[in-house]
mmCIF file of C-alpha atoms and ligand atoms in Angstrom:
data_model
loop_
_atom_site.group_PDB
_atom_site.id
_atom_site.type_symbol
_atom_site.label_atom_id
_atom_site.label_comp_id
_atom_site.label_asym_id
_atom_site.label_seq_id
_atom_site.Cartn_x
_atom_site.Cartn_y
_atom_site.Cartn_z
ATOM 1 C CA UNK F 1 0.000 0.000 0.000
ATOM 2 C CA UNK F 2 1.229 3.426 -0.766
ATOM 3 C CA UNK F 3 1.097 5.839 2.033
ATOM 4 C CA UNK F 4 -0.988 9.243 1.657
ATOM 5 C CA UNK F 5 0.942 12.105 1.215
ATOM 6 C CA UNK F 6 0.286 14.995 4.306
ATOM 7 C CA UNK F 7 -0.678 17.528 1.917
ATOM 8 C CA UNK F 8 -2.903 17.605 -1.446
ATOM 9 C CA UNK F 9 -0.407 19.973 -3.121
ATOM 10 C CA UNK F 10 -3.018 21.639 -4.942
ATOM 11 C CA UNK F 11 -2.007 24.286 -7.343
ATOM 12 C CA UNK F 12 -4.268 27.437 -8.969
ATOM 13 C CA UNK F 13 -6.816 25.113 -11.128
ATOM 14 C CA UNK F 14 -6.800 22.077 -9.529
ATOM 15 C CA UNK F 15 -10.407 20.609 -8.669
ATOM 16 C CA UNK F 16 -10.839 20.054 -5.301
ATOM 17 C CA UNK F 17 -14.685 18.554 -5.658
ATOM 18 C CA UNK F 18 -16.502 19.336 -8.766
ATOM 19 C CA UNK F 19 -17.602 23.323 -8.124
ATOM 20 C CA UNK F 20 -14.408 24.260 -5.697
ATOM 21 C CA UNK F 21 -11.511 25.230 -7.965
ATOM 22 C CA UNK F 22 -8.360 25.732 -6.327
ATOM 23 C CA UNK F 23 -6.190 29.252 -6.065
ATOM 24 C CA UNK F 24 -3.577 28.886 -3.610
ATOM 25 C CA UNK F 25 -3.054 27.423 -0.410
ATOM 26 C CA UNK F 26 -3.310 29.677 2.215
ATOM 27 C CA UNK F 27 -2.301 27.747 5.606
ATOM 28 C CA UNK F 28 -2.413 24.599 6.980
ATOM 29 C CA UNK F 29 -2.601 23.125 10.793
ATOM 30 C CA UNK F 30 -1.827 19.745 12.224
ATOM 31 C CA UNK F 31 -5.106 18.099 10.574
ATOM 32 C CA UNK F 32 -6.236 20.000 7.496
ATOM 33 C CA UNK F 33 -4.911 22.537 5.221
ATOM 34 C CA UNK F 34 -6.623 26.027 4.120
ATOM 35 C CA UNK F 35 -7.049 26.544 0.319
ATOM 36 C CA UNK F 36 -8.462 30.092 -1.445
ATOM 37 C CA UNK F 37 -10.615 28.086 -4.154
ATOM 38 C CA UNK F 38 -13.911 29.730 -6.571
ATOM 39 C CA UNK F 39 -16.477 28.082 -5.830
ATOM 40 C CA UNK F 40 -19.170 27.614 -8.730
ATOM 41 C CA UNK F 41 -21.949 27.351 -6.209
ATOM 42 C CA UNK F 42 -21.805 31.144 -4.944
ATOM 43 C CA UNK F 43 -19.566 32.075 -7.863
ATOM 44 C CA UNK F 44 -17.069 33.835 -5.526
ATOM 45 C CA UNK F 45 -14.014 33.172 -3.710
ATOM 46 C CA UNK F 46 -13.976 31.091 -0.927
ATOM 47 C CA UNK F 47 -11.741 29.591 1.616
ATOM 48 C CA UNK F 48 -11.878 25.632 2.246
ATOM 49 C CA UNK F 49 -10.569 23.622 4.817
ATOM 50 C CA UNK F 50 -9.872 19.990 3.680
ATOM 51 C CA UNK F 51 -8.515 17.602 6.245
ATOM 52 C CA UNK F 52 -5.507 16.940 4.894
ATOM 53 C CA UNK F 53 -4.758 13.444 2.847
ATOM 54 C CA UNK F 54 -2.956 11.231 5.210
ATOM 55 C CA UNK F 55 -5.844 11.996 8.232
ATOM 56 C CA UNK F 56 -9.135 11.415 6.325
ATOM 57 C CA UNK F 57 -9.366 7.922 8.196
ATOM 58 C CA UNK F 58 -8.468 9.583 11.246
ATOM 59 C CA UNK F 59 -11.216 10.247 13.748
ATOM 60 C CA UNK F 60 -9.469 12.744 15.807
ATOM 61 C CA UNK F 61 -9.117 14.682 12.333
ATOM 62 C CA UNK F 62 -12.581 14.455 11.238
ATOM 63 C CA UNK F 63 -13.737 15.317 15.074
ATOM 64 C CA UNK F 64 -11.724 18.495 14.846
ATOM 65 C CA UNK F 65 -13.173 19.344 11.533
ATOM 66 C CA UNK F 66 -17.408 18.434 12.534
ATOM 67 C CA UNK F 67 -16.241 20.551 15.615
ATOM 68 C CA UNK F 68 -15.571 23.835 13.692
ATOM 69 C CA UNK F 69 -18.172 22.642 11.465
ATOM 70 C CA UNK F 70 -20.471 22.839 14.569
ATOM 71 C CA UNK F 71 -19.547 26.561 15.581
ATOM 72 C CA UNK F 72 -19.944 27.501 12.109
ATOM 73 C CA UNK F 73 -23.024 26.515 12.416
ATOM 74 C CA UNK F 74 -23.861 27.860 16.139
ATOM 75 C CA UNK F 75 -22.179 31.319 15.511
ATOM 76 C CA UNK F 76 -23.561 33.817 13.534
ATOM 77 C CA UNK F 77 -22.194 37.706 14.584
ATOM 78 C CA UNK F 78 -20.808 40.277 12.059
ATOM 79 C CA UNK F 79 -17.261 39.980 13.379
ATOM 80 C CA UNK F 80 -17.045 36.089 13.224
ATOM 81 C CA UNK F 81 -16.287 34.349 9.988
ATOM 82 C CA UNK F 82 -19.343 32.320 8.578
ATOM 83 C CA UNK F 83 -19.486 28.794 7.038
ATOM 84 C CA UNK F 84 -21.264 28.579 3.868
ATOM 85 C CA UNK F 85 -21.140 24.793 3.864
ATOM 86 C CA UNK F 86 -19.795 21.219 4.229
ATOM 87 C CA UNK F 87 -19.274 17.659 3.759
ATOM 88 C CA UNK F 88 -17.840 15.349 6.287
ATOM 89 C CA UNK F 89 -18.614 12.316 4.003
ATOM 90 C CA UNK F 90 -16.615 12.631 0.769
ATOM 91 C CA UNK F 91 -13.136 11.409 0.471
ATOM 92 C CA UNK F 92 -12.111 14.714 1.015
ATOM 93 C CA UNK F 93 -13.889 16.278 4.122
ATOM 94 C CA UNK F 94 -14.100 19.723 4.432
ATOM 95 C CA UNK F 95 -15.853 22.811 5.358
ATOM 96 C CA UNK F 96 -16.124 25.973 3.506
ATOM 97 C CA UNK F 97 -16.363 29.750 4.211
ATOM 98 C CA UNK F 98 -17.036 32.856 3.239
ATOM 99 C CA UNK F 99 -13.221 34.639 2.333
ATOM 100 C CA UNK F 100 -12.522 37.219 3.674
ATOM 101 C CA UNK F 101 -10.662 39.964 1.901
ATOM 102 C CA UNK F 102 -7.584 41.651 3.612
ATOM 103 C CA UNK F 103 -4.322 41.304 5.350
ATOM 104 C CA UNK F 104 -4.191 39.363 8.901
ATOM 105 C CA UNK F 105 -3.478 41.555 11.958
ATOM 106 C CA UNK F 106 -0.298 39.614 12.460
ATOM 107 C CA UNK F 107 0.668 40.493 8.867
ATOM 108 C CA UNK F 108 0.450 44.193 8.802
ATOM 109 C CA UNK F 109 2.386 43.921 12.350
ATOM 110 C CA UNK F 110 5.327 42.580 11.232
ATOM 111 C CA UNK F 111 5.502 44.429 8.149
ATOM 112 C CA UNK F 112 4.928 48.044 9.308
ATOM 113 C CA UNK F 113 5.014 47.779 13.124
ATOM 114 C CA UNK F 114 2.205 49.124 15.792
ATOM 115 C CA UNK F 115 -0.659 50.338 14.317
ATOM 116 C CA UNK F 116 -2.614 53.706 14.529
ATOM 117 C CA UNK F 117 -4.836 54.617 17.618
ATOM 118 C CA UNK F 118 -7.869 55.065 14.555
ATOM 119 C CA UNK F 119 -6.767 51.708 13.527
ATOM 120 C CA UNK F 120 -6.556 49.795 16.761
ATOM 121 C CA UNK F 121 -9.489 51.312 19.158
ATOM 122 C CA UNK F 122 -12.299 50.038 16.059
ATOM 123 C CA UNK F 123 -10.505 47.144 16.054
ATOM 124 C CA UNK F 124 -10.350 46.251 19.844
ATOM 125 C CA UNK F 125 -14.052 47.807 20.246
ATOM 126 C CA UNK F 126 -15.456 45.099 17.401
ATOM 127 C CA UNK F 127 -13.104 42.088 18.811
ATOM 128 C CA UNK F 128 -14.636 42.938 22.269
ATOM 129 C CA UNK F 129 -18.435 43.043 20.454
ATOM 130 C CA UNK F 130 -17.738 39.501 19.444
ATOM 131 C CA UNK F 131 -16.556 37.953 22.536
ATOM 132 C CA UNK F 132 -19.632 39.933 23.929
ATOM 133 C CA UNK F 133 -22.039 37.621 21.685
ATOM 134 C CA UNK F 134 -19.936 34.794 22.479
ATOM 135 C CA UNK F 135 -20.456 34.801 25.876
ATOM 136 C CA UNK F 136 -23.601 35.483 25.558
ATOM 137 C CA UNK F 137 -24.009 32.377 23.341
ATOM 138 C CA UNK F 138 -21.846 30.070 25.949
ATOM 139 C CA UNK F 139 -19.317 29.450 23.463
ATOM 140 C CA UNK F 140 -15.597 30.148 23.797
ATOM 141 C CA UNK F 141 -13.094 30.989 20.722
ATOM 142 C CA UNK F 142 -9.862 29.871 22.857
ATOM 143 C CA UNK F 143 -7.350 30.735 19.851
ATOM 144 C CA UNK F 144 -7.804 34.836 19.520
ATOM 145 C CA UNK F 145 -4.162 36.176 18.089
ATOM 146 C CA UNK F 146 -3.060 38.235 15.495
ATOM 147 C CA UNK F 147 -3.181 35.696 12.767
ATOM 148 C CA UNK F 148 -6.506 34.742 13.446
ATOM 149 C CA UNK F 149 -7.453 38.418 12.655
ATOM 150 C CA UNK F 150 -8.029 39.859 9.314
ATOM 151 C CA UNK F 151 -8.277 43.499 9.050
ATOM 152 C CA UNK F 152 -11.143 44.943 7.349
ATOM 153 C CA UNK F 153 -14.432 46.963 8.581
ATOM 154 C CA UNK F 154 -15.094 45.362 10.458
ATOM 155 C CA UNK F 155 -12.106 43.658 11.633
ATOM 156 C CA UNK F 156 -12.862 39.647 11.523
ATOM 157 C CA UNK F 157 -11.957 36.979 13.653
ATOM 158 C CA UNK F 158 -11.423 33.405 11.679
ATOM 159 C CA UNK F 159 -10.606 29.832 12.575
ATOM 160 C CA UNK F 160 -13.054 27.758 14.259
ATOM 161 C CA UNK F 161 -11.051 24.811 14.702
ATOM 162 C CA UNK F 162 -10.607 24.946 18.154
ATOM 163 C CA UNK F 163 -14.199 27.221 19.226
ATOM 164 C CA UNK F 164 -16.686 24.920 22.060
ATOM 165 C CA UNK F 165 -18.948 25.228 24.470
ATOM 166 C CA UNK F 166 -18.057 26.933 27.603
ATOM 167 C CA UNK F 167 -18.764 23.412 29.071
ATOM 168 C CA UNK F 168 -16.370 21.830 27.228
ATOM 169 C CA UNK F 169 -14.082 24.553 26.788
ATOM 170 C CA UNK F 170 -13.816 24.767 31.202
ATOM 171 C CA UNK F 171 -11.998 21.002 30.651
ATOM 172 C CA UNK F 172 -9.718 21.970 27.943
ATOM 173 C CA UNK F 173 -5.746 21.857 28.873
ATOM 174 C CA UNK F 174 -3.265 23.721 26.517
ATOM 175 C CA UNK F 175 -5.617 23.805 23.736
ATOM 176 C CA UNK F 176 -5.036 27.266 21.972
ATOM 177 C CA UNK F 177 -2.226 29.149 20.711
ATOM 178 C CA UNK F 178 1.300 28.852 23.514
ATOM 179 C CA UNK F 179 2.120 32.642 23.168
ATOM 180 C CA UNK F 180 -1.609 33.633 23.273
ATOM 181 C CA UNK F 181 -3.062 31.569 25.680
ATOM 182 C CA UNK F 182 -4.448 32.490 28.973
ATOM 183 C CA UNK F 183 -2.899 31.670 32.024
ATOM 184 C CA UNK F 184 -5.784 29.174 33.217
ATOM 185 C CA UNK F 185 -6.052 27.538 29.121
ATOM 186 C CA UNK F 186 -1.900 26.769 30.102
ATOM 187 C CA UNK F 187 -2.099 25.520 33.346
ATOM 188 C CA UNK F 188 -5.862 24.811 34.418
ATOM 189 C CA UNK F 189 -5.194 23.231 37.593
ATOM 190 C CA UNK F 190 -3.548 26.620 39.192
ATOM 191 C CA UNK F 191 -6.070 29.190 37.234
ATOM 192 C CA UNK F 192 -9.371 27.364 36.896
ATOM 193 C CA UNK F 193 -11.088 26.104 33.681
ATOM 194 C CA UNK F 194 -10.631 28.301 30.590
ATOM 195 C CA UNK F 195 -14.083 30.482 29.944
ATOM 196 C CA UNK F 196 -14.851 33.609 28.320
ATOM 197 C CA UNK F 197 -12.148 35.971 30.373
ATOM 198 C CA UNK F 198 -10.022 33.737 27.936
ATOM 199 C CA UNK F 199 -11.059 35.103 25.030
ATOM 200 C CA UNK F 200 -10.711 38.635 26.747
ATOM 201 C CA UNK F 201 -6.964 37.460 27.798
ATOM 202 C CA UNK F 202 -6.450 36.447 24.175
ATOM 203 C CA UNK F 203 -7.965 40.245 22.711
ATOM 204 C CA UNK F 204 -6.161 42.038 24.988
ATOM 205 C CA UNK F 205 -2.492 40.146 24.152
ATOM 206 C CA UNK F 206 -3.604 40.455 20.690
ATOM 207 C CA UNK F 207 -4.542 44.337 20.764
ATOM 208 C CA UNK F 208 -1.643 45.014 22.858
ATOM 209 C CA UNK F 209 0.630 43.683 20.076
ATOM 210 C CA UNK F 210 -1.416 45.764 18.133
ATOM 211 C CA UNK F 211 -0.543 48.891 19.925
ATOM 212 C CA UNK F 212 3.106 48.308 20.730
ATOM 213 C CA UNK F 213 4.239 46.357 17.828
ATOM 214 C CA UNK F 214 5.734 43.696 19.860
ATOM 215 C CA UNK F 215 4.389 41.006 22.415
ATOM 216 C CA UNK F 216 3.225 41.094 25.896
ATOM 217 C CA UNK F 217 4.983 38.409 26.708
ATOM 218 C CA UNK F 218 7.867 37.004 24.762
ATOM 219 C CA UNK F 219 10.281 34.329 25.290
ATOM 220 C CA UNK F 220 9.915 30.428 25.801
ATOM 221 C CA UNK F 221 7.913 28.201 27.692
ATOM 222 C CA UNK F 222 4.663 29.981 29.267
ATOM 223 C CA UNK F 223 6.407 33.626 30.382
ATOM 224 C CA UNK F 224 2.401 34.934 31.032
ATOM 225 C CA UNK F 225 2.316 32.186 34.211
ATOM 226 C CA UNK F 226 4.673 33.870 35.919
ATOM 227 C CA UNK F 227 6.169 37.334 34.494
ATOM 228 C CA UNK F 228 4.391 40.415 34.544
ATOM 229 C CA UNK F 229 3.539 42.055 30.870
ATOM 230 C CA UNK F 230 5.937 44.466 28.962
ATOM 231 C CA UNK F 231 5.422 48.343 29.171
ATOM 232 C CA UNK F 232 3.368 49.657 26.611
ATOM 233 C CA UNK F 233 4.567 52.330 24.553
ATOM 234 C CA UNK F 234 4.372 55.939 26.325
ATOM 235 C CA UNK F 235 2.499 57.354 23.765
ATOM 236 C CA UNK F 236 -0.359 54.481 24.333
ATOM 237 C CA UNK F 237 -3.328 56.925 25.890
ATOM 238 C CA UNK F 238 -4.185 55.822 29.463
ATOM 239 C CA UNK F 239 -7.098 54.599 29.109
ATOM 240 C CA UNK F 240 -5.945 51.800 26.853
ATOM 241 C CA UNK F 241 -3.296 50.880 28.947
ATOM 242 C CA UNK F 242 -5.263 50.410 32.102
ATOM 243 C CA UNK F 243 -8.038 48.422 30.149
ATOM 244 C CA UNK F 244 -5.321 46.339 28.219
ATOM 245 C CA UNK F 245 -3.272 45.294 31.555
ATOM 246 C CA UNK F 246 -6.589 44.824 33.343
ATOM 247 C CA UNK F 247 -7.374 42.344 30.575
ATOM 248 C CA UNK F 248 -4.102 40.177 30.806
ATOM 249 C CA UNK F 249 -4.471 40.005 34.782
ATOM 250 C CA UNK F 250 -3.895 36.522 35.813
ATOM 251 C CA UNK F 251 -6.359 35.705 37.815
ATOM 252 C CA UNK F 252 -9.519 35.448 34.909
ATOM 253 C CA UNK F 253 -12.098 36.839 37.646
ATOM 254 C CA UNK F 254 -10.082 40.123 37.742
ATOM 255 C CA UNK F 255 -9.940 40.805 34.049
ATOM 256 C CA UNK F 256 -12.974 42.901 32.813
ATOM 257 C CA UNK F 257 -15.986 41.822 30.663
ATOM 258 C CA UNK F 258 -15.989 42.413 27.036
ATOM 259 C CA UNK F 259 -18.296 44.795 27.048
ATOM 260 C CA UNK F 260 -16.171 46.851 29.305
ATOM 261 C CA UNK F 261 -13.252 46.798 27.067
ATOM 262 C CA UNK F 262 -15.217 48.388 24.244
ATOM 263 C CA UNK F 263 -17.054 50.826 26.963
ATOM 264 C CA UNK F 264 -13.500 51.677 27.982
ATOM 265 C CA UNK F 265 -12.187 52.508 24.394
ATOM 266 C CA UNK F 266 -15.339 54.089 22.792
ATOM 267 C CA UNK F 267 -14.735 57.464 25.019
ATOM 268 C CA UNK F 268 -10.562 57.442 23.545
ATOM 269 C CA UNK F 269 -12.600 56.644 19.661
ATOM 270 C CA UNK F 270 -14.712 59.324 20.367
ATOM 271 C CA UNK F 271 -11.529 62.105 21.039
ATOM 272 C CA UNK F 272 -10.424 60.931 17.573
ATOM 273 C CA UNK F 273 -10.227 63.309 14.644
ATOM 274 C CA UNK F 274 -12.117 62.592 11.747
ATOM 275 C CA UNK F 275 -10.318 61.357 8.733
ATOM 276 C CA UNK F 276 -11.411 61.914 4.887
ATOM 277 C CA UNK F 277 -11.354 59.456 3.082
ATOM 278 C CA UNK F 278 -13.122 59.159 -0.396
ATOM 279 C CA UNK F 279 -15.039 62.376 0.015
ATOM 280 C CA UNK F 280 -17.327 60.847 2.938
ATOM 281 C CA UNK F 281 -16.554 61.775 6.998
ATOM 282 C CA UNK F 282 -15.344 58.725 8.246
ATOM 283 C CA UNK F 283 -12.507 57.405 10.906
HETATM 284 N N1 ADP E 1 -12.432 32.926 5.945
HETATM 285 C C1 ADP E 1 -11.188 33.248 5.613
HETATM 286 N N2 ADP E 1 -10.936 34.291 4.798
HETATM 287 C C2 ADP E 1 -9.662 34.584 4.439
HETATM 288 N N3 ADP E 1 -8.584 33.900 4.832
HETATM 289 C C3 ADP E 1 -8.760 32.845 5.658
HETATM 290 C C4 ADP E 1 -10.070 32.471 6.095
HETATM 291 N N4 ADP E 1 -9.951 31.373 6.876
HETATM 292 C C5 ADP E 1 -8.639 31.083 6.921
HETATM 293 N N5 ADP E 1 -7.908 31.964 6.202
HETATM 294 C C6 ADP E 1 -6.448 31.943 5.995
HETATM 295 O O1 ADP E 1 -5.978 30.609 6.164
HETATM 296 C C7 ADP E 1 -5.102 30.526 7.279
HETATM 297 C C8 ADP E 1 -5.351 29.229 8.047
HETATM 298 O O2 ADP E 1 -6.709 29.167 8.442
HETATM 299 P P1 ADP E 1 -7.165 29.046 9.961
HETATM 300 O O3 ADP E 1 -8.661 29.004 9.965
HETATM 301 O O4 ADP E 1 -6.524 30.105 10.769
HETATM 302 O O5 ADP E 1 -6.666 27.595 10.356
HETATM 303 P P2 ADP E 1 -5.450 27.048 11.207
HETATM 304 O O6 ADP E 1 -4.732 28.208 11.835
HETATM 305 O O7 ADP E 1 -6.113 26.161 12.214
HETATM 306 O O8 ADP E 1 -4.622 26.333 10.208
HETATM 307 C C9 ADP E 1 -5.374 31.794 8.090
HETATM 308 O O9 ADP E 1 -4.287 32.205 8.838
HETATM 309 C C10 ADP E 1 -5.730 32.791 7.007
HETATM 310 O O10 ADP E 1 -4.575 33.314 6.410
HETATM 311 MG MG1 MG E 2 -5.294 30.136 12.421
#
């Protein structure tokens, strides 16, 4: 027997099922791989995540994927990614979603450095109204970072693959992103079960890179268990710095609710000036 190879190499052209159409490959985790295909069914661009060749027989695999097929399904909020369909079945399982067109937070970070206070504030103020909805829902995200960001207006926050219910998201250990994880999704048993002041742990270290161009916490192992954040910049207005520290506070009942993070920042949007920008008044 000839082993499966891990990836479907699929190059601009290449069917993927009869109406996807491959473009490029955009990404790929442990268990599937992320493809930019047109898709002959909504006659757009689309992104689809196809568990990746050598896993289709694998259960953990296809569990992961009917997991992010289920949030798909569950969450529906302007800020959240949607799934426009799936099949589990086929010899080639996947999911797909709507694309969304822009550059990923992480992406404009490392190629021009912090961004703008008219950038940043709409972007932390429409992170914090999804985690908002989220809770409200009983769901947790668990994997909020700058690549799972793509700026646009609004900003969007993508990738599923690791989203549950707050039940099942309370008995998850280490599941999430090392550098972006919570202190309680790295070490449970000290912090309590991971919950929605996660997700506000994971916006805050994600808008704080945001603001300062660099990391809260940097370096190996889990530095956010036991080392305090790094300053922000001085030019960071105060009232983003107290909401952003308050947010990566260890303990998860000290950090503040989402909608407190946007009720914080609104007042600093507000002081803004207003920008032109193709003849209409607009920040
Ligand atoms: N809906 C989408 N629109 C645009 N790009 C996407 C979308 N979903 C995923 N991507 C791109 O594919 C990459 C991998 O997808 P993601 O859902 O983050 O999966 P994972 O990180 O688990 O591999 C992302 O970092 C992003 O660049
Ligand atoms: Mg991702």
């Amino acid at each position: 027997m000839v082993a499966s190879p891990a990836s479907w190499c699929f190059a601009e052209g290449d069917p993927i099922t009869a109406e996807l159409t491959a473009v490029r490959r955009l990404g790929g985790g442990s268990a599937y791989e992320a493809y930019l295909a047109f898709d002959e069914v909504t006659y757009a661009p689309v992104v689809v995540k196809v568990v990746r060749p050598d896993q289709v027989a694998d259960e953990h695999a296809l569990r992961g994927l009917v997991r992010e097929v289920q949030a798909l399904a569950t969450v529906n909020h302007p800020v959240v990614v949607r799934g426009l369909r799936h099949d589990l079945t086929s010899g080639r399982p996947h999911v797909v979603l709507e694309h969304i067109d822009g550059p990923r937070l992480s992406t404009l970070v490392r190629r021009y450095g912090p961004l703008q206070e008219q950038q940043y504030l709409p972007l932390a103020i429409e992170l914090a109204s999804a985690l908002h909805y989220l809770r409200r829902l009983g769901w947790a995200h668990l994997d909020v970072k700058p690549s799972n960001v793509i700026m646009g207006a609004p900003a969007r926050l993508i990738d599923l693959s690791v989203a549950r219910p707050l039940a099942d998201a309370a008995r998850t250990r280490l599941i999430g992103t090392d550098a972006y994880m919570s202190p309680e999704q790295a070490d449970p048993d000290r912090y309590g079960g991971p919950g929605p002041a996660s997700d506000v742990w994971g916006v805050c270290a994600t808008v704080f890179e945001a603001v300062a161009g660099y990391r809260a916490f940097d370096g190996p192992g889990f530095p956010q268990l036991d080392e305090e954040p790094f300053e922000l910049p001085e030019r960071t207005p105060a009232e983003v710095v107290k909401i952003l520290y308050a947010g990566l506070e260890r303990r998860p009942a000290d950090r503040p609710l989402p909608h407190e993070v946007a009720e914080a920042l609104e007042p600093v949007l507000d002081r803004q000036p207003a920008v032109r920008l193709g003849g209409f008044e607009t920040r």
